Amino acid sequence: MCIRDRVSTQSTWGFWIMKQDTKPQPNPSALKKNLLNILIGGSAGTIGLSCLYPIETVKTVIQVRSEAKESTSVLKALSDIRKASGISGLYKGLPAALCRQFLFASIRLGLFFSFADYMKNKENKLSLGIVESTAGSLAAAAVGITAVMPFDVIYVRFQAESMLPVAQRRGYTSLLNAFSTIIKKEGAGTLWRGLIPGMGRAMALNFGMLVPYDKCKALLSPYFGWTRTNYLISAAIAGFGASFCCLPFDNAKVKLQKMKAGADGKMPYKGLFDCFAKCAKNEGVVRLWAGFPVFYSLIAPHSMLCLLISDALRVVLGVSSKQSNNN
């Protein structure tokens, strides 16, 4: 039984409604499937971020405060944002974040969906093996983060701006202004600062989201069937794994992207592992997961939205193969 029948006979999803007598969608060409996968991934990621961006801003502020050995309280972070920029401060850097998210999700999810569909059809399998799904998720994440890192650098700087002393603020007025100012003053290479920890974060996120999701759905199906409960629990498990694995990389990435040279002209961190070591020494190992409750409240719902919206759109648009619908 394909997912279209499962949805119509076993569960009523709030995200989409399909009647049992719905005519099958025509099978798109391989090129159209790949393009639709890219569009679906970008759309799902952007919708998820739009709903949760204020939490992303609070998470970044907490990480900045942790580096300064200040309180990492959510309420304190919200208070600081309100005092510095008002409620609108929760949405600072949103244009850069949306551009980054659409491109990133298009690549990391779109490439993975296309790879998974190809392998399932080629080998006539219901689901990918652990090695295949791991390789596909990691490769898609690496390509995606390399492409969008400039947007990542800019939106992190926008978010951290309100926490800097006035004299140290960069004063970017827009996304284009930030691009031009960084290139003129710091060189184009700065736009890829933090690429290694960013890549680690992206790979951990993709692995934690995509590899457990289908496996959990299959493992839980004897208990819950192919129902909304199954999908939600599977997505939540994937969100927890992604959050735990990628938060240390996210923490390091934020510190590397926002760092400025000290009075001696030296940067505070030489790279990813130096950042990890200094954070562990100066803040404590546990602080590598500073802001985990906030981070989980961002990543888990975002993962769930991305996965569920992607599933819905792939079914509605006729992209899902029979094999992928039978995991």
Short mmCIF file of C-alpha atoms in Angstrom, two decimals:
data_model
loop_
_atom_site.label_atom_id
_atom_site.label_comp_id
_atom_site.label_asym_id
_atom_site.label_seq_id
_atom_site.Cartn_x
_atom_site.Cartn_y
_atom_site.Cartn_z
CA MET A 1 0.00 0.00 0.00
CA CYS A 2 1.40 3.39 -0.93
CA ILE A 3 1.42 6.40 1.37
CA ARG A 4 -1.49 7.98 -0.54
CA ASP A 5 -3.70 5.04 0.52
CA ARG A 6 -2.29 4.97 4.04
CA VAL A 7 -3.07 8.62 4.56
CA SER A 8 -6.62 8.34 3.21
CA THR A 9 -7.53 5.14 5.12
CA GLN A 10 -5.52 5.25 8.34
CA SER A 11 -4.89 8.89 9.26
CA THR A 12 -6.22 12.33 8.59
CA TRP A 13 -3.29 14.69 8.27
CA GLY A 14 -3.87 18.34 8.99
CA PHE A 15 -1.17 19.16 6.41
CA TRP A 16 -2.97 17.65 3.40
CA ILE A 17 -6.18 15.78 2.55
CA MET A 18 -6.35 13.06 -0.09
CA LYS A 19 -9.50 11.14 -0.93
CA GLN A 20 -9.28 7.41 -1.53
CA ASP A 21 -10.58 7.76 -5.06
CA THR A 22 -8.02 10.40 -6.04
CA LYS A 23 -6.60 9.60 -9.48
CA PRO A 24 -2.88 8.72 -9.50
CA GLN A 25 -0.57 11.54 -10.44
CA PRO A 26 1.29 11.12 -13.74
CA ASN A 27 4.85 9.98 -13.19
CA PRO A 28 7.16 12.98 -13.75
CA SER A 29 10.35 12.67 -15.75
CA ALA A 30 13.62 12.18 -13.87
CA LEU A 31 14.64 15.81 -14.51
CA LYS A 32 11.28 17.13 -13.31
CA LYS A 33 11.48 14.95 -10.20
CA ASN A 34 14.92 16.32 -9.35
CA LEU A 35 13.80 19.91 -9.86
CA LEU A 36 10.67 19.33 -7.77
CA ASN A 37 12.76 17.76 -5.00
CA ILE A 38 14.95 20.86 -4.92
CA LEU A 39 11.93 23.17 -4.82
CA ILE A 40 10.21 21.07 -2.17
CA GLY A 41 13.29 21.02 0.06
CA GLY A 42 13.76 24.79 -0.19
CA SER A 43 10.07 25.50 0.44
CA ALA A 44 9.89 23.22 3.48
CA GLY A 45 13.04 24.70 5.01
CA THR A 46 11.95 28.30 4.44
CA ILE A 47 8.47 27.76 5.89
CA GLY A 48 9.99 26.14 8.97
CA LEU A 49 12.49 28.95 9.53
CA SER A 50 9.89 31.68 9.04
CA CYS A 51 7.86 30.21 11.88
CA LEU A 52 10.80 29.77 14.25
CA TYR A 53 13.27 32.57 13.48
CA PRO A 54 12.85 34.44 16.82
CA ILE A 55 14.03 31.28 18.61
CA GLU A 56 17.10 31.21 16.32
CA THR A 57 17.90 34.80 17.34
CA VAL A 58 17.58 34.00 21.06
CA LYS A 59 19.82 30.96 20.60
CA THR A 60 22.55 33.08 19.00
CA VAL A 61 22.37 35.71 21.76
CA ILE A 62 22.69 32.98 24.42
CA GLN A 63 25.82 31.65 22.70
CA VAL A 64 27.31 35.14 22.59
CA ARG A 65 26.56 35.62 26.29
CA SER A 66 28.08 32.23 27.11
CA GLU A 67 31.35 33.26 25.46
CA ALA A 68 31.37 36.40 27.64
CA LYS A 69 30.66 34.20 30.71
CA GLU A 70 27.35 35.96 31.26
CA SER A 71 23.93 34.53 32.08
CA THR A 72 22.53 32.14 29.48
CA SER A 73 18.97 32.59 30.72
CA VAL A 74 16.34 32.75 27.97
CA LEU A 75 14.51 35.55 29.79
CA LYS A 76 17.74 37.57 30.11
CA ALA A 77 18.46 37.10 26.41
CA LEU A 78 14.95 38.26 25.50
CA SER A 79 15.31 41.27 27.80
CA ASP A 80 18.64 42.27 26.22
CA ILE A 81 17.21 41.97 22.70
CA ARG A 82 14.18 44.09 23.63
CA LYS A 83 16.33 46.79 25.25
CA ALA A 84 18.77 46.94 22.33
CA SER A 85 16.41 46.73 19.35
CA GLY A 86 12.85 46.28 20.53
CA ILE A 87 10.67 43.37 19.39
CA SER A 88 11.97 43.81 15.83
CA GLY A 89 15.37 42.69 17.13
CA LEU A 90 14.04 39.12 17.13
CA TYR A 91 13.88 39.32 13.33
CA LYS A 92 17.27 40.94 12.66
CA GLY A 93 19.00 39.30 9.72
CA LEU A 94 15.81 37.58 8.53
CA PRO A 95 16.30 38.38 4.79
CA ALA A 96 19.79 36.83 4.83
CA ALA A 97 18.51 33.88 6.85
CA LEU A 98 15.66 33.19 4.41
CA CYS A 99 17.99 33.37 1.40
CA ARG A 100 20.41 31.08 3.15
CA GLN A 101 17.70 28.65 4.26
CA PHE A 102 16.04 28.36 0.86
CA LEU A 103 19.33 27.65 -0.89
CA PHE A 104 20.59 25.36 1.85
CA ALA A 105 17.41 23.31 2.23
CA SER A 106 17.01 23.09 -1.55
CA ILE A 107 20.41 21.47 -1.79
CA ARG A 108 20.66 19.41 1.41
CA LEU A 109 17.13 18.03 1.21
CA GLY A 110 16.62 18.12 -2.56
CA LEU A 111 19.83 16.28 -3.34
CA PHE A 112 19.15 13.70 -0.65
CA PHE A 113 15.59 13.05 -1.86
CA SER A 114 16.79 12.62 -5.44
CA PHE A 115 19.65 10.34 -4.34
CA ALA A 116 17.32 8.26 -2.17
CA ASP A 117 14.71 7.91 -4.94
CA TYR A 118 17.38 6.91 -7.46
CA MET A 119 18.94 4.25 -5.20
CA LYS A 120 15.58 2.80 -4.16
CA ASN A 121 14.41 2.53 -7.75
CA LYS A 122 17.74 1.19 -9.00
CA GLU A 123 17.99 -1.53 -6.37
CA ASN A 124 14.23 -2.03 -5.95
CA LYS A 125 14.48 -1.45 -2.20
CA LEU A 126 11.92 -0.05 0.22
CA SER A 127 14.48 2.06 2.13
CA LEU A 128 18.14 2.97 2.01
CA GLY A 129 20.72 1.14 4.05
CA ILE A 130 22.49 2.98 6.88
CA VAL A 131 25.70 3.40 4.86
CA GLU A 132 23.86 4.75 1.80
CA SER A 133 21.63 7.14 3.75
CA THR A 134 24.57 8.37 5.83
CA ALA A 135 26.73 9.01 2.77
CA GLY A 136 23.89 10.74 0.94
CA SER A 137 22.93 12.97 3.86
CA LEU A 138 26.53 13.99 4.61
CA ALA A 139 27.42 14.73 0.98
CA ALA A 140 24.26 16.78 0.40
CA ALA A 141 24.92 18.79 3.58
CA ALA A 142 28.56 19.49 2.62
CA VAL A 143 27.58 20.80 -0.83
CA GLY A 144 24.72 22.85 0.59
CA ILE A 145 26.62 24.62 3.37
CA THR A 146 29.53 25.49 1.04
CA ALA A 147 27.09 27.21 -1.30
CA VAL A 148 25.27 29.23 1.37
CA MET A 149 28.02 30.08 3.86
CA PRO A 150 28.17 33.80 2.88
CA PHE A 151 24.52 34.22 3.89
CA ASP A 152 25.23 32.30 7.08
CA VAL A 153 28.07 34.65 8.06
CA ILE A 154 25.94 37.72 7.44
CA TYR A 155 22.84 36.66 9.34
CA VAL A 156 24.92 35.56 12.36
CA ARG A 157 26.53 39.00 12.42
CA PHE A 158 23.14 40.68 12.21
CA GLN A 159 21.89 38.63 15.15
CA ALA A 160 24.98 39.24 17.31
CA GLU A 161 25.11 42.98 16.50
CA SER A 162 22.73 44.07 19.25
CA MET A 163 24.93 42.42 21.90
CA LEU A 164 28.09 44.34 20.90
CA PRO A 165 29.12 47.70 22.37
CA VAL A 166 28.07 50.55 20.09
CA ALA A 167 31.70 51.28 19.17
CA GLN A 168 32.20 47.70 17.96
CA ARG A 169 29.05 47.40 15.85
CA ARG A 170 29.56 47.03 12.13
CA GLY A 171 26.44 48.98 11.22
CA TYR A 172 25.27 46.94 8.24
CA THR A 173 22.15 48.51 6.77
CA SER A 174 21.02 45.69 4.49
CA LEU A 175 21.98 42.32 3.05
CA LEU A 176 23.68 43.89 0.02
CA ASN A 177 25.44 46.45 2.22
CA ALA A 178 26.78 43.64 4.40
CA PHE A 179 28.11 41.77 1.36
CA SER A 180 29.88 44.82 -0.06
CA THR A 181 31.27 45.99 3.30
CA ILE A 182 32.72 42.60 4.18
CA ILE A 183 34.35 42.18 0.77
CA LYS A 184 35.85 45.69 0.86
CA LYS A 185 37.09 45.66 4.47
CA GLU A 186 37.83 42.01 5.20
CA GLY A 187 38.14 40.29 1.84
CA ALA A 188 35.82 37.86 0.08
CA GLY A 189 37.30 34.91 1.97
CA THR A 190 35.65 36.18 5.16
CA LEU A 191 32.29 35.20 3.69
CA TRP A 192 33.34 31.56 4.14
CA ARG A 193 34.70 32.02 7.66
CA GLY A 194 33.50 29.19 9.86
CA LEU A 195 33.02 26.84 6.91
CA ILE A 196 34.55 23.81 8.68
CA PRO A 197 32.39 24.03 11.85
CA GLY A 198 29.47 25.02 9.64
CA MET A 199 30.03 21.90 7.58
CA GLY A 200 30.22 19.80 10.74
CA ARG A 201 26.97 21.34 11.96
CA ALA A 202 25.24 20.83 8.61
CA MET A 203 26.37 17.21 8.36
CA ALA A 204 25.26 16.46 11.92
CA LEU A 205 21.91 18.12 11.26
CA ASN A 206 21.29 16.27 8.00
CA PHE A 207 22.43 12.95 9.46
CA GLY A 208 20.30 13.38 12.59
CA MET A 209 17.23 14.39 10.57
CA LEU A 210 17.25 12.15 7.53
CA VAL A 211 18.87 8.88 8.58
CA PRO A 212 16.71 8.10 11.66
CA TYR A 213 13.47 9.48 10.21
CA ASP A 214 12.59 6.71 7.72
CA LYS A 215 14.04 4.02 9.98
CA CYS A 216 11.98 5.21 12.94
CA LYS A 217 8.81 5.27 10.83
CA ALA A 218 9.42 1.65 9.82
CA LEU A 219 10.26 0.53 13.37
CA LEU A 220 7.24 2.27 14.88
CA SER A 221 4.77 1.12 12.23
CA PRO A 222 3.89 -2.17 14.04
CA TYR A 223 2.85 -0.12 17.08
CA PHE A 224 1.26 2.99 15.54
CA GLY A 225 0.70 2.04 11.92
CA TRP A 226 1.50 4.62 9.22
CA THR A 227 -0.29 7.34 11.15
CA ARG A 228 0.21 10.93 12.16
CA THR A 229 1.45 9.74 15.57
CA ASN A 230 4.16 7.63 13.94
CA TYR A 231 5.34 10.48 11.72
CA LEU A 232 5.38 13.02 14.56
CA ILE A 233 7.29 10.75 16.96
CA SER A 234 9.80 9.82 14.26
CA ALA A 235 10.37 13.48 13.38
CA ALA A 236 10.78 14.41 17.06
CA ILE A 237 13.38 11.66 17.58
CA ALA A 238 15.24 12.87 14.49
CA GLY A 239 15.09 16.43 15.82
CA PHE A 240 16.62 15.45 19.17
CA GLY A 241 19.49 13.57 17.52
CA ALA A 242 20.19 16.46 15.17
CA SER A 243 20.12 18.98 18.05
CA PHE A 244 22.50 17.07 20.29
CA CYS A 245 25.01 16.29 17.54
CA CYS A 246 25.19 19.68 15.88
CA LEU A 247 24.94 22.18 18.77
CA PRO A 248 28.70 22.13 19.61
CA PHE A 249 29.46 22.82 15.93
CA ASP A 250 26.82 25.55 15.85
CA ASN A 251 28.32 27.14 18.96
CA ALA A 252 31.82 27.13 17.45
CA LYS A 253 30.52 28.41 14.10
CA VAL A 254 28.83 31.41 15.73
CA LYS A 255 31.98 32.31 17.67
CA LEU A 256 34.22 32.04 14.59
CA GLN A 257 31.88 34.04 12.36
CA LYS A 258 31.38 36.96 14.73
CA MET A 259 34.95 37.18 16.10
CA LYS A 260 37.00 40.33 15.66
CA ALA A 261 40.73 40.91 16.08
CA GLY A 262 41.81 41.98 19.55
CA ALA A 263 43.97 44.97 20.49
CA ASP A 264 47.05 42.93 19.55
CA GLY A 265 45.64 42.31 16.07
CA LYS A 266 45.18 38.58 16.71
CA MET A 267 41.94 36.66 16.29
CA PRO A 268 40.67 34.90 19.44
CA TYR A 269 40.40 31.53 17.68
CA LYS A 270 42.65 29.87 15.10
CA GLY A 271 40.06 27.41 13.86
CA LEU A 272 37.45 24.84 14.83
CA PHE A 273 39.50 22.67 17.17
CA ASP A 274 41.16 25.67 18.80
CA CYS A 275 37.69 27.08 19.39
CA PHE A 276 36.49 23.81 20.92
CA ALA A 277 39.55 23.65 23.19
CA LYS A 278 39.31 27.25 24.39
CA CYS A 279 35.56 27.00 24.94
CA ALA A 280 36.00 23.83 26.99
CA LYS A 281 38.82 25.41 29.00
CA ASN A 282 37.31 28.86 29.57
CA GLU A 283 33.61 28.01 29.75
CA GLY A 284 33.54 24.31 30.60
CA VAL A 285 32.79 21.32 28.37
CA VAL A 286 29.08 21.46 29.18
CA ARG A 287 28.94 24.99 27.71
CA LEU A 288 29.52 23.47 24.28
CA TRP A 289 25.82 22.67 24.58
CA ALA A 290 24.94 26.14 25.96
CA GLY A 291 21.35 26.98 25.09
CA PHE A 292 20.37 23.36 24.38
CA PRO A 293 16.72 23.79 25.48
CA VAL A 294 16.37 26.78 23.15
CA PHE A 295 18.30 25.01 20.40
CA TYR A 296 16.12 21.91 20.70
CA SER A 297 12.98 24.05 20.67
CA LEU A 298 14.27 25.46 17.37
CA ILE A 299 15.73 22.37 15.68
CA ALA A 300 13.10 19.79 16.67
CA PRO A 301 10.05 21.75 15.42
CA HIS A 302 12.02 22.90 12.36
CA SER A 303 13.04 19.31 11.60
CA MET A 304 9.47 18.14 12.05
CA LEU A 305 8.09 20.88 9.80
CA CYS A 306 10.71 20.22 7.11
CA LEU A 307 10.16 16.47 7.10
CA LEU A 308 6.37 16.53 7.28
CA ILE A 309 5.94 19.33 4.74
CA SER A 310 8.40 17.60 2.41
CA ASP A 311 6.51 14.31 2.73
CA ALA A 312 3.24 16.09 1.99
CA LEU A 313 4.52 18.00 -1.04
CA ARG A 314 6.29 14.97 -2.50
CA VAL A 315 3.04 12.98 -2.35
CA VAL A 316 0.83 15.78 -3.69
CA LEU A 317 3.23 16.53 -6.55
CA GLY A 318 3.70 12.87 -7.41
CA VAL A 319 7.44 12.85 -6.70
CA SER A 320 7.52 10.04 -4.15
CA SER A 321 8.32 6.71 -5.68
CA LYS A 322 6.40 3.58 -4.74
CA GLN A 323 9.43 2.29 -2.90
CA SER A 324 9.89 5.45 -0.83
CA ASN A 325 6.23 5.40 0.07
CA ASN A 326 6.44 1.89 1.41
CA ASN A 327 9.20 2.35 3.99
#
